[in-house]
Coordinates of C-alpha atoms in Angstrom, one line a residue:
Chain T
M1 CA -7.5 0.0 27.6
T2 CA -10.0 -1.3 25.1
T3 CA -8.9 -3.8 22.6
F4 CA -10.8 -5.9 20.3
N5 CA -10.0 -8.9 18.2
V6 CA -11.8 -10.4 15.3
N7 CA -11.0 -14.0 15.1
N8 CA -12.9 -16.3 12.8
N9 CA -15.9 -14.1 12.8
D10 CA -16.0 -14.0 16.6
T11 CA -16.4 -10.7 18.2
S12 CA -14.7 -10.3 21.5
I13 CA -14.0 -7.1 23.3
I14 CA -11.6 -6.8 26.1
F15 CA -12.5 -3.9 28.3
N16 CA -10.6 -3.2 31.6
G17 CA -9.2 -6.7 31.4
K18 CA -12.6 -8.4 31.1
T19 CA -13.8 -10.1 27.9
I20 CA -17.1 -8.9 26.7
T21 CA -18.7 -11.1 24.0
D22 CA -22.2 -9.8 24.3
I23 CA -23.7 -6.5 25.1
P24 CA -25.1 -7.2 28.6
E25 CA -28.8 -6.3 28.9
D26 CA -29.1 -4.2 32.0
L27 CA -25.5 -3.2 32.7
F28 CA -24.1 0.1 31.8
I29 CA -21.9 -0.4 28.8
P30 CA -18.8 1.8 28.7
P31 CA -19.2 4.0 25.7
E32 CA -15.8 3.2 24.4
A33 CA -16.5 -0.5 24.4
L34 CA -19.8 0.0 22.6
R35 CA -18.1 2.2 20.1
V36 CA -15.6 -0.5 19.4
I37 CA -18.3 -3.2 19.0
I38 CA -20.4 -1.1 16.7
E39 CA -17.5 0.3 14.6
Q40 CA -16.5 -3.1 13.5
F41 CA -19.7 -3.8 11.7
E42 CA -19.4 -3.3 8.1
G43 CA -23.0 -2.3 7.7
P44 CA -26.5 -3.4 8.5
L45 CA -26.1 -6.8 6.8
D46 CA -23.0 -7.5 8.9
L47 CA -24.8 -6.5 12.1
L48 CA -27.7 -8.8 11.2
L49 CA -25.3 -11.7 10.5
Y50 CA -23.7 -11.0 13.9
L51 CA -27.1 -11.1 15.6
I52 CA -28.1 -14.3 13.8
K53 CA -24.8 -16.0 14.6
K54 CA -25.1 -14.9 18.2
Q55 CA -28.5 -16.6 18.5
N56 CA -27.2 -19.6 16.8
I57 CA -30.1 -19.7 14.4
D58 CA -30.5 -20.8 10.9
I59 CA -30.1 -18.1 8.4
V60 CA -32.9 -19.5 6.2
D61 CA -35.4 -19.4 9.0
I62 CA -34.8 -16.1 10.7
P63 CA -37.3 -15.5 13.6
I64 CA -38.0 -12.0 12.3
L65 CA -39.6 -10.6 15.4
P66 CA -36.7 -11.1 18.0
I67 CA -34.1 -10.2 15.4
T68 CA -35.9 -7.0 14.5
N69 CA -36.2 -6.1 18.1
Q70 CA -32.5 -6.7 18.7
Y71 CA -31.5 -4.8 15.6
V72 CA -33.6 -1.8 16.6
E73 CA -32.1 -2.0 20.1
Y74 CA -28.6 -1.6 18.6
I75 CA -29.7 1.2 16.4
N76 CA -31.2 3.0 19.3
M77 CA -28.0 2.6 21.3
M78 CA -26.0 4.0 18.4
Q79 CA -28.3 6.9 18.1
Q80 CA -28.2 7.6 21.9
M81 CA -24.5 7.6 21.7
Q82 CA -24.8 10.1 18.9
F83 CA -22.8 8.1 16.4
E84 CA -22.8 9.2 12.9
L85 CA -25.2 6.5 11.9
A86 CA -25.1 5.6 8.3
S87 CA -28.5 5.9 6.7
D88 CA -28.1 2.3 5.5
Y89 CA -28.8 1.2 9.0
L90 CA -32.1 3.0 9.1
V91 CA -33.1 1.7 5.8
M92 CA -32.6 -1.8 7.0
A93 CA -34.6 -1.0 10.2
S94 CA -37.6 0.0 8.1
T95 CA -37.2 -3.1 5.8
L96 CA -37.2 -5.3 8.9
A97 CA -40.3 -3.5 10.2
E98 CA -42.0 -4.0 6.9
I99 CA -41.2 -7.7 6.8
K100 CA -42.4 -8.0 10.4
S101 CA -45.8 -6.5 9.6
R102 CA -46.2 -8.6 6.5
M103 CA -45.5 -11.7 8.5
L104 CA -48.2 -10.7 11.0
I105 CA -50.9 -10.3 8.3
P106 CA -53.0 -13.5 8.5
H107 CA -52.9 -15.6 5.4
D108 CA -56.0 -16.4 3.4
G109 CA -56.5 -19.3 1.1
E110 CA -54.4 -18.0 -1.7
E111 CA -51.2 -18.3 0.2
E112 CA -49.9 -20.5 -2.5
D113 CA -48.4 -17.7 -4.6
E114 CA -47.6 -15.7 -1.5
E115 CA -43.8 -15.4 -1.2
D116 CA -42.2 -15.5 2.2
P117 CA -41.7 -11.9 3.0
R118 CA -38.3 -12.8 4.4
A119 CA -37.1 -14.3 1.1
N120 CA -35.3 -11.3 -0.3
L121 CA -33.6 -10.5 3.0
I122 CA -32.4 -14.1 3.4
K123 CA -31.1 -14.1 -0.1
R124 CA -29.1 -10.9 0.5
L125 CA -27.8 -12.1 3.8
M126 CA -26.6 -15.3 2.2
E127 CA -25.0 -13.4 -0.7
Y128 CA -23.2 -11.1 1.7
Q129 CA -22.1 -14.0 3.9
K130 CA -20.6 -15.6 0.8
Y131 CA -18.4 -12.6 0.0
K132 CA -17.6 -12.1 3.7
N133 CA -16.2 -15.6 3.8
L134 CA -14.4 -15.1 0.5
S135 CA -12.8 -11.9 1.7
Q136 CA -11.5 -13.8 4.7
Q137 CA -10.1 -16.5 2.4
L138 CA -8.5 -13.8 0.2
D139 CA -6.8 -12.4 3.2
E140 CA -5.1 -15.7 3.8
I141 CA -3.8 -16.2 0.3
P142 CA -0.1 -15.8 0.2
R143 CA 0.5 -12.3 -0.8
L144 CA 3.5 -10.2 -1.7
N145 CA 5.7 -8.7 1.0
R146 CA 3.8 -10.6 3.6
D147 CA 4.2 -14.2 2.6
T148 CA 6.2 -14.1 -0.6
F149 CA 9.0 -11.8 -1.6
I150 CA 10.0 -10.9 -5.0
V151 CA 13.6 -11.1 -5.8
S152 CA 14.0 -7.5 -6.7
K153 CA 16.2 -4.9 -8.1
I154 CA 19.4 -6.7 -8.2
L155 CA 21.3 -4.3 -10.3
A156 CA 23.8 -6.0 -12.3
N157 CA 27.2 -4.6 -13.0
I158 CA 25.5 -2.7 -15.7
E159 CA 26.0 1.0 -15.9
K160 CA 22.8 2.2 -14.5
K161 CA 21.0 3.8 -17.5
D162 CA 19.6 7.1 -16.9
S163 CA 16.1 6.0 -16.3
M164 CA 14.9 9.5 -15.5
P165 CA 11.4 10.0 -16.5
S166 CA 10.7 12.6 -19.2
I167 CA 8.3 15.1 -17.8
D168 CA 7.8 18.6 -18.8
L169 CA 6.7 21.5 -16.8
Q170 CA 3.3 21.4 -18.5
Q171 CA 2.7 18.0 -17.0
L172 CA 3.6 19.2 -13.6
E173 CA 1.1 22.1 -13.9
N174 CA -1.6 19.7 -14.9
A175 CA -0.8 17.4 -12.0
F176 CA -1.0 20.4 -9.7
Q177 CA -4.4 21.4 -11.1
E178 CA -5.7 18.0 -10.4
V179 CA -4.4 18.2 -6.9
L180 CA -6.0 21.5 -6.3
K181 CA -9.3 20.3 -7.6
R182 CA -9.0 17.3 -5.3
A183 CA -8.1 19.4 -2.4
E184 CA -11.4 21.2 -2.7
I185 CA -13.0 18.0 -1.9
F186 CA -10.9 17.5 1.1
A187 CA -11.8 21.0 2.2
S188 CA -10.3 20.6 5.7
H189 CA -6.9 20.7 4.1
E190 CA -5.7 24.0 2.8
I191 CA -2.9 24.0 0.3
Q192 CA -0.3 26.6 0.8
T193 CA -0.7 28.6 -2.4
E194 CA 1.8 31.4 -1.8
T195 CA 5.3 32.3 -1.0
L196 CA 7.0 29.4 -2.7
S197 CA 10.4 31.0 -2.1
V198 CA 9.7 30.9 1.6
R199 CA 8.9 27.2 1.3
E200 CA 12.1 26.6 -0.6
R201 CA 14.1 28.5 2.0
M202 CA 12.4 26.5 4.8
S203 CA 13.7 23.3 3.1
L204 CA 17.1 24.7 2.8
I205 CA 17.4 25.8 6.4
L206 CA 16.0 22.6 7.6
D207 CA 18.5 20.7 5.5
I208 CA 21.4 22.7 6.9
I209 CA 20.2 22.2 10.5
N210 CA 19.7 18.5 9.8
M211 CA 23.2 18.2 8.7
N212 CA 25.0 20.5 11.1
G213 CA 22.8 20.4 14.2
T214 CA 22.7 23.8 15.8
I215 CA 23.4 26.8 13.5
K216 CA 23.7 30.5 14.2
F217 CA 20.6 32.5 13.3
I218 CA 22.8 35.1 11.7
D219 CA 24.4 32.6 9.4
C220 CA 21.1 32.1 7.6
F221 CA 21.3 35.5 6.0
T222 CA 23.6 36.5 3.2
Y223 CA 24.2 40.1 2.3
R224 CA 24.2 39.4 -1.3
E225 CA 20.5 38.5 -1.3
G226 CA 19.6 41.9 -0.1
R227 CA 16.5 43.0 1.6
M228 CA 14.1 40.6 -0.1
G229 CA 16.4 37.7 0.6
A230 CA 16.5 38.6 4.3
I231 CA 12.7 38.9 4.5
V232 CA 12.3 35.5 2.8
T233 CA 14.8 33.9 5.2
F234 CA 13.1 35.5 8.2
L235 CA 9.7 34.4 7.2
A236 CA 11.0 30.9 6.5
I237 CA 12.4 30.7 10.0
L238 CA 9.2 31.9 11.6
E239 CA 7.2 29.4 9.6
L240 CA 9.6 26.6 10.6
V241 CA 9.1 27.5 14.3
K242 CA 5.4 27.8 13.8
E243 CA 5.2 24.3 12.3
C244 CA 7.4 23.1 15.2
L245 CA 10.1 21.9 12.8
I246 CA 12.9 23.8 14.5
D247 CA 13.6 25.5 17.9
I248 CA 15.1 28.9 18.4
V249 CA 17.3 29.2 21.5
Q250 CA 19.0 32.1 23.1
N251 CA 20.9 31.6 26.3
Q252 CA 20.5 35.1 27.6
D253 CA 19.3 38.4 26.5
Y254 CA 21.2 40.0 23.6
S255 CA 23.3 36.9 23.2
M256 CA 23.7 34.8 20.1
I257 CA 20.5 33.3 18.7
Y258 CA 20.7 29.7 17.5
L259 CA 18.5 27.5 15.5
Q260 CA 18.4 23.8 16.3
P261 CA 16.5 20.7 15.7
V262 CA 13.4 20.3 17.8
T263 CA 14.1 18.6 21.1
S264 CA 11.2 16.6 22.3
Chain C
M1 CA 8.2 -20.4 14.9
N2 CA 11.4 -21.4 13.4
H3 CA 11.1 -24.0 10.6
A4 CA 14.8 -24.7 10.9
K5 CA 16.0 -23.5 7.5
P6 CA 19.7 -23.8 6.9
L7 CA 21.6 -20.6 7.7
N8 CA 23.0 -20.2 4.2
L9 CA 19.6 -20.5 2.6
I10 CA 18.2 -17.9 5.0
I11 CA 21.0 -15.5 4.1
E12 CA 20.5 -16.2 0.4
G13 CA 16.8 -15.5 0.6
A14 CA 17.4 -12.3 2.6
L15 CA 20.0 -11.0 0.2
L16 CA 17.7 -11.8 -2.7
A17 CA 14.7 -10.1 -1.2
S18 CA 16.5 -7.0 0.3
E19 CA 16.5 -3.8 -1.7
N20 CA 19.6 -2.6 0.1
P21 CA 22.9 -4.3 0.9
L22 CA 22.9 -6.1 4.2
S23 CA 25.7 -5.8 6.7
L24 CA 26.8 -8.7 8.9
Q25 CA 24.9 -7.0 11.7
D26 CA 21.8 -6.7 9.5
I27 CA 21.9 -10.4 8.8
A28 CA 22.5 -11.3 12.4
N29 CA 19.5 -9.2 13.3
L30 CA 17.2 -11.3 11.2
F31 CA 17.4 -14.0 13.8
D32 CA 15.6 -14.0 17.1
E33 CA 17.2 -17.1 18.5
N34 CA 20.3 -19.0 17.5
K35 CA 21.8 -15.7 16.3
P36 CA 24.7 -16.7 14.1
S37 CA 28.1 -15.1 14.8
K38 CA 29.6 -12.7 12.2
N39 CA 32.1 -15.3 11.4
E40 CA 29.5 -17.9 10.7
I41 CA 27.7 -15.5 8.4
K42 CA 30.9 -14.8 6.5
K43 CA 31.6 -18.5 6.1
A44 CA 28.0 -19.1 4.9
I45 CA 28.4 -16.3 2.3
D46 CA 31.6 -17.8 1.0
A47 CA 30.0 -21.2 0.7
L48 CA 27.1 -19.7 -1.2
N49 CA 29.4 -17.9 -3.6
N50 CA 31.2 -21.2 -4.2
N51 CA 27.9 -22.7 -5.2
Y52 CA 27.1 -19.9 -7.6
K53 CA 29.7 -21.1 -10.1
N54 CA 26.9 -22.3 -12.3
H55 CA 24.7 -19.3 -11.7
S56 CA 24.3 -15.9 -13.3
F57 CA 24.7 -14.1 -10.0
E58 CA 27.0 -13.7 -7.0
I59 CA 27.2 -12.0 -3.7
I60 CA 29.5 -9.1 -3.5
N61 CA 30.8 -7.0 -0.7
V62 CA 30.1 -3.2 -1.1
A63 CA 30.5 -0.3 1.3
S64 CA 27.3 -0.8 3.2
G65 CA 27.3 -4.6 3.2
F66 CA 26.7 -7.6 1.1
R67 CA 24.5 -7.6 -2.0
M68 CA 23.4 -10.1 -4.6
Q69 CA 23.9 -9.1 -8.1
V70 CA 24.1 -10.4 -11.6
K71 CA 27.5 -11.3 -12.8
K72 CA 29.4 -9.3 -15.4
G73 CA 28.8 -10.3 -19.0
Y74 CA 25.0 -10.3 -19.0
D75 CA 24.4 -6.7 -19.6
N76 CA 23.9 -7.4 -23.3
W77 CA 20.6 -9.0 -22.6
I78 CA 19.6 -7.4 -19.3
S79 CA 20.1 -3.8 -20.2
K80 CA 17.1 -4.2 -22.5
L81 CA 14.9 -4.8 -19.4
N82 CA 15.5 -1.5 -17.8
K83 CA 14.8 0.3 -20.9
Q84 CA 11.3 -1.1 -21.1
S85 CA 10.4 -0.3 -17.6
S86 CA 11.5 3.3 -17.5
T87 CA 9.7 6.4 -18.5
R88 CA 6.2 5.5 -17.6
Y89 CA 5.1 7.9 -15.0
S90 CA 1.8 7.8 -13.4
K91 CA -0.5 10.5 -12.3
A92 CA 0.2 9.5 -8.8
F93 CA 3.9 10.1 -9.4
L94 CA 3.4 13.6 -10.7
E95 CA 1.0 14.5 -8.1
T96 CA 3.2 13.3 -5.3
L97 CA 6.1 15.3 -6.8
V98 CA 4.1 18.4 -7.2
I99 CA 2.8 18.4 -3.6
I100 CA 6.3 18.0 -2.3
A101 CA 7.4 20.9 -4.5
Y102 CA 4.7 23.3 -3.5
K103 CA 4.2 22.3 0.2
Q104 CA 7.7 21.4 1.2
P105 CA 8.8 20.4 3.7
V106 CA 6.1 17.8 3.9
T107 CA 5.6 14.4 5.5
R108 CA 4.1 11.4 3.7
G109 CA 1.0 12.0 6.0
D110 CA 0.6 15.5 4.5
I111 CA 0.7 14.1 1.0
E112 CA -1.8 11.4 1.9
E113 CA -4.1 14.0 3.4
I114 CA -4.0 16.1 0.2
R115 CA -4.3 13.3 -2.3
G116 CA -6.7 11.3 -0.2
V117 CA -4.9 8.0 -1.0
A118 CA -2.0 6.2 0.6
V119 CA 1.4 7.3 -0.6
N120 CA 3.0 4.6 -2.8
P121 CA 6.4 4.0 -1.1
Q122 CA 7.8 3.1 -4.5
I123 CA 7.2 6.6 -5.8
I124 CA 9.0 8.2 -2.9
R125 CA 11.9 5.7 -3.4
N126 CA 12.1 6.6 -7.1
L127 CA 12.0 10.3 -6.4
I128 CA 14.8 9.9 -3.9
E129 CA 16.7 7.8 -6.3
F130 CA 16.4 10.4 -9.0
E131 CA 17.7 12.8 -6.4
W132 CA 14.7 15.0 -7.1
I133 CA 13.7 15.0 -3.4
K134 CA 15.5 14.3 -0.2
V135 CA 14.8 13.9 3.5
V136 CA 15.6 17.3 5.2
G137 CA 14.6 16.3 8.7
H138 CA 12.1 14.7 10.9
K139 CA 8.9 16.1 12.3
E140 CA 8.6 16.0 16.0
T141 CA 5.3 14.1 16.0
P142 CA 4.7 10.5 16.9
G143 CA 6.7 8.3 14.6
K144 CA 9.0 11.2 13.7
P145 CA 8.0 11.1 10.1
E146 CA 10.5 12.2 7.5
L147 CA 10.2 15.7 6.1
L148 CA 10.6 15.7 2.3
A149 CA 11.8 18.6 0.1
T150 CA 12.9 19.0 -3.5
T151 CA 16.5 19.3 -4.5
K152 CA 18.5 21.5 -6.8
K153 CA 18.5 18.6 -9.2
F154 CA 14.8 18.8 -9.5
L155 CA 15.0 22.5 -10.3
D156 CA 17.8 21.8 -12.9
Y157 CA 15.7 19.2 -14.6
F158 CA 12.9 21.6 -15.2
N159 CA 15.2 24.5 -16.0
L160 CA 14.1 26.5 -13.0
K161 CA 16.3 28.8 -11.1
S162 CA 14.2 28.6 -7.9
L163 CA 11.0 27.2 -6.7
S164 CA 9.3 30.5 -7.1
D165 CA 9.7 30.0 -10.9
L166 CA 7.2 27.2 -10.7
P167 CA 3.8 28.2 -12.1
P168 CA 2.1 30.1 -9.4
P169 CA -0.8 28.1 -8.0
S170 CA -3.1 31.0 -7.8
E171 CA -3.3 31.3 -11.6
L172 CA -3.9 27.6 -11.9
E173 CA -6.7 27.9 -9.5
L174 CA -8.5 30.4 -11.8
E175 CA -8.2 28.1 -14.7
A176 CA -9.3 25.0 -12.8
Chain E
M1 CA 28.3 -8.8 -29.0
N2 CA 27.2 -12.1 -27.8
H3 CA 29.5 -13.8 -25.3
A4 CA 27.6 -17.1 -25.7
K5 CA 26.1 -17.4 -22.3
P6 CA 23.9 -20.4 -21.8
L7 CA 20.2 -19.6 -22.4
N8 CA 19.1 -20.6 -18.9
L9 CA 21.6 -18.4 -17.2
I10 CA 20.5 -15.4 -19.3
I11 CA 17.0 -16.1 -18.3
E12 CA 18.0 -16.5 -14.7
G13 CA 19.8 -13.2 -14.7
A14 CA 17.0 -11.4 -16.5
L15 CA 14.4 -12.7 -14.0
L16 CA 16.7 -11.7 -11.1
A17 CA 17.1 -8.2 -12.4
S18 CA 13.6 -7.5 -13.6
E19 CA 11.2 -5.6 -11.4
N20 CA 8.2 -7.0 -13.2
P21 CA 7.2 -10.5 -14.2
L22 CA 8.5 -11.4 -17.7
S23 CA 6.3 -13.1 -20.2
L24 CA 7.8 -15.6 -22.6
Q25 CA 7.6 -12.9 -25.2
D26 CA 9.5 -10.5 -23.0
I27 CA 12.2 -13.0 -22.5
A28 CA 12.4 -13.8 -26.2
N29 CA 12.7 -10.1 -26.9
L30 CA 16.0 -9.9 -24.9
F31 CA 17.7 -11.6 -27.8
D32 CA 18.7 -9.9 -31.0
E33 CA 19.9 -13.0 -32.7
N34 CA 19.4 -16.6 -32.0
K35 CA 16.0 -15.8 -30.5
P36 CA 14.9 -18.9 -28.5
S37 CA 11.5 -20.3 -29.1
K38 CA 8.9 -20.1 -26.4
N39 CA 9.2 -23.8 -25.9
E40 CA 12.9 -23.5 -25.4
I41 CA 12.3 -20.8 -22.9
K42 CA 9.8 -22.9 -21.0
K43 CA 12.1 -25.8 -20.9
A44 CA 15.0 -23.6 -19.7
I45 CA 12.7 -22.3 -16.8
D46 CA 11.8 -25.8 -15.8
A47 CA 15.4 -26.8 -15.8
L48 CA 16.3 -23.8 -13.7
N49 CA 13.6 -24.6 -11.2
N50 CA 14.9 -28.2 -11.0
N51 CA 18.2 -26.7 -10.1
Y52 CA 16.7 -24.6 -7.3
K53 CA 15.9 -27.6 -5.1
N54 CA 18.7 -26.6 -2.8
H55 CA 18.1 -22.9 -3.0
S56 CA 15.8 -20.5 -1.2
F57 CA 14.2 -19.1 -4.4
E58 CA 12.2 -20.3 -7.3
I59 CA 10.6 -19.1 -10.5
I60 CA 6.9 -19.0 -10.5
N61 CA 4.3 -18.3 -13.1
V62 CA 1.8 -15.5 -12.3
A63 CA -0.7 -13.7 -14.4
S64 CA 1.6 -11.4 -16.2
G65 CA 4.5 -13.8 -16.6
F66 CA 7.4 -15.5 -14.8
R67 CA 9.0 -14.0 -11.8
M68 CA 11.6 -15.0 -9.3
Q69 CA 10.7 -15.1 -5.7
V70 CA 11.9 -16.4 -2.4
K71 CA 10.2 -19.7 -1.5
K72 CA 7.6 -19.9 1.1
G73 CA 8.7 -20.5 4.6
Y74 CA 11.3 -17.7 4.8
D75 CA 8.9 -14.9 5.8
N76 CA 9.9 -15.4 9.4
W77 CA 13.3 -13.9 8.7
I78 CA 12.7 -11.8 5.6
S79 CA 9.7 -9.9 7.0
K80 CA 12.1 -8.3 9.3
L81 CA 13.8 -6.6 6.4
N82 CA 11.0 -4.4 5.2
K83 CA 9.1 -3.6 8.3
Q84 CA 6.9 -0.9 6.8
S85 CA 5.5 -3.0 4.0
S86 CA 3.6 -5.6 6.1
T87 CA 0.2 -4.6 4.9
R88 CA -3.1 -5.3 6.6
Y89 CA -6.2 -4.5 4.8
S90 CA -9.5 -3.5 6.4
K91 CA -12.5 -5.7 6.2
A92 CA -14.3 -3.2 4.0
F93 CA -11.3 -3.1 1.6
L94 CA -11.2 -6.9 1.3
E95 CA -14.9 -7.2 0.9
T96 CA -15.0 -4.6 -1.8
L97 CA -12.0 -6.2 -3.6
V98 CA -13.5 -9.7 -3.4
I99 CA -16.8 -8.6 -4.9
I100 CA -15.1 -6.9 -7.8
A101 CA -12.9 -10.0 -8.3
Y102 CA -15.7 -12.5 -8.3
K103 CA -18.5 -10.6 -9.9
Q104 CA -16.6 -8.5 -12.4
P105 CA -17.4 -6.4 -14.2
V106 CA -19.4 -4.6 -11.5
T107 CA -20.6 -1.1 -10.8
R108 CA -20.3 0.6 -7.4
G109 CA -24.1 0.1 -7.1
D110 CA -23.6 -3.7 -7.4
I111 CA -21.1 -3.6 -4.6
E112 CA -23.4 -1.5 -2.4
E113 CA -26.2 -3.8 -3.0
I114 CA -24.2 -6.8 -1.8
R115 CA -22.6 -5.2 1.1
G116 CA -25.6 -3.1 2.2
V117 CA -23.5 0.0 2.7
A118 CA -22.3 2.8 0.6
V119 CA -19.0 2.2 -1.1
N120 CA -16.2 4.1 0.4
P121 CA -14.8 6.1 -2.5
Q122 CA -11.4 6.0 -0.8
I123 CA -11.2 2.3 -1.2
I124 CA -12.0 2.4 -4.9
R125 CA -9.4 5.1 -5.3
N126 CA -6.8 3.0 -3.5
L127 CA -7.6 0.0 -5.6
I128 CA -7.2 1.9 -8.8
E129 CA -4.0 3.5 -7.6
F130 CA -2.5 0.1 -6.7
E131 CA -3.6 -0.9 -10.2
W132 CA -5.5 -3.8 -8.8
I133 CA -8.7 -2.8 -10.5
K134 CA -9.5 -0.6 -13.4
V135 CA -12.5 0.8 -15.2
V136 CA -13.3 -1.4 -18.1
G137 CA -16.4 0.3 -19.5
H138 CA -19.6 1.9 -18.6
K139 CA -23.0 0.3 -17.9
E140 CA -25.8 1.4 -20.2
T141 CA -28.0 2.4 -17.4
P142 CA -28.9 6.0 -16.2
G143 CA -25.8 7.7 -15.1
K144 CA -23.7 5.3 -17.1
P145 CA -21.9 4.0 -14.0
E146 CA -18.3 2.7 -14.4
L147 CA -17.7 -1.0 -14.7
L148 CA -14.9 -2.2 -12.5
A149 CA -12.7 -5.2 -13.0
T150 CA -9.5 -6.6 -11.6
T151 CA -6.2 -6.5 -13.4
K152 CA -3.2 -8.8 -13.9
K153 CA -1.4 -6.9 -11.2
F154 CA -4.0 -7.9 -8.7
L155 CA -3.4 -11.6 -9.6
D156 CA 0.4 -11.1 -9.5
Y157 CA 0.1 -9.7 -6.0
F158 CA -1.7 -12.8 -4.7
N159 CA 0.5 -15.1 -6.7
L160 CA -2.3 -16.2 -8.9
K161 CA -2.2 -17.1 -12.6
S162 CA -5.8 -16.5 -13.4
L163 CA -9.1 -15.6 -11.7
S164 CA -10.0 -19.3 -11.6
D165 CA -7.2 -19.8 -9.1
L166 CA -9.1 -17.8 -6.6
P167 CA -10.7 -19.9 -3.8
P168 CA -14.0 -21.2 -4.9
P169 CA -17.0 -19.7 -3.2
S170 CA -18.4 -22.2 -0.7
E171 CA -22.0 -22.4 -1.7
L172 CA -24.2 -22.1 1.2
E173 CA -26.8 -21.9 -1.5
L174 CA -30.2 -23.1 -0.5
E175 CA -33.4 -23.0 -2.3
A176 CA -34.1 -19.6 -0.9

């Protein structure tokens, strides 16, 4: 079991009962542990802050060479593990490389106006650190339903007014259009766009089974509904079975068929 | 950690914060240690009610337990509150409703997946309160999530005879 | 018909029954005749709070008005009531929120620049749906990006009266 805790900014991984605070240099790192370490970084700045903190160095005087090497090491590991590496990490890698090379260029006499190539990065790191700290503070502010509780909905002896919303069908249509548009973005999810009567029947059957437990298959059909009704009911039952919402049971061939709640 | 609050104040706070009436058992269950007996809880509630002489609320005993409510005689002022807060229904509300209508029976997870945002529990609660939707079962997946479906009352409200009278989504798709 | 209830008990009942915080104006609006002045209402609230010394609840003043809530220190018991609502937010969520709160109005680009990663659109959508943030305008730069700011509801959620009640940023400012 791999677990991880984030306490006061400290990263610790417990893997197979052992606490891993660092990525050991030569040891094989179990991929799951590495994944956990990497996934908790909020981005390249977060990773850099972690590396800086780990080295116990001053943020305003980052030794750019070792930090860059370590950073690149992490990135390589991520890539070897074929993580979906956000491009932001790569952008930072090239920024670091650029700073490194600018630091290596020997200075001439006019270094007076020469800005420290690290200055911008340091500024960003400090800015990010500031908000990171603030977000931890915000997390500790007493908040509703965790620390404070509103005295809520104590209905007086008042006749409850009909507080039904007024919605018309047009609004429903519009809302559904919105959803459909949205659903295209979440393309993995396909909205059932047909056979509403089947869906309705599914709910009905499920409700009956939920209230009565086991029911007879045959009782789901009514003659009055005719052929179409029977088909709808049958399709609904098949769909319910397919979605694992009910079980069909039959004790022996040709005996009564029953529908019942799914037994796990 | 127990900060040793008096029993009656814990009960008072719980009744105030709870949305539903609390049975004696519910109240006892709030305690990990020093669980009070039902008798002790009853006595504490009596004591509280005695203290509420100079307050606008009281604890009453209804079918499913005890609940705190405003005393009679305040409806003149308070009924104005509820009027203000009703009839403002968000896009989130409509979309949630519409997904339940078209995709039923659905779990909250299904709704989240389609809308891409967490389901607001208040919306589900409202819909159930209006009796527009109800729980028709539980899905046999981890957590046994509730399966939600629309009711007859929902159809009545929109003057529909059945769900198939809802605008067919295929047409909507063309317009969208 | 006015049954001549004391002002403070009417306020108490209204705060108890209301789902949302009530401003002084909201409270004044409950009265058709003998409308109390804002000052009178404030005094009544103070008097009520003085009376709540031996109670588990209090009236507090948040961004959008006054609301009644259970005092701190009862979460140990009360949190057992609504198990599902104990919310934990991801680091990304909190960082995004905090940048909007402190640097508002901001664009997504601003947030990205500070965090060094692309903004998760899901997080922005959730924040808007919670009504913790809203679009307050558009920046006059190419693409006219939306300007995001926090709402009163955000402050209410964290029991704050105004943005200035947020924890002050600890300046690790150096002459960088």
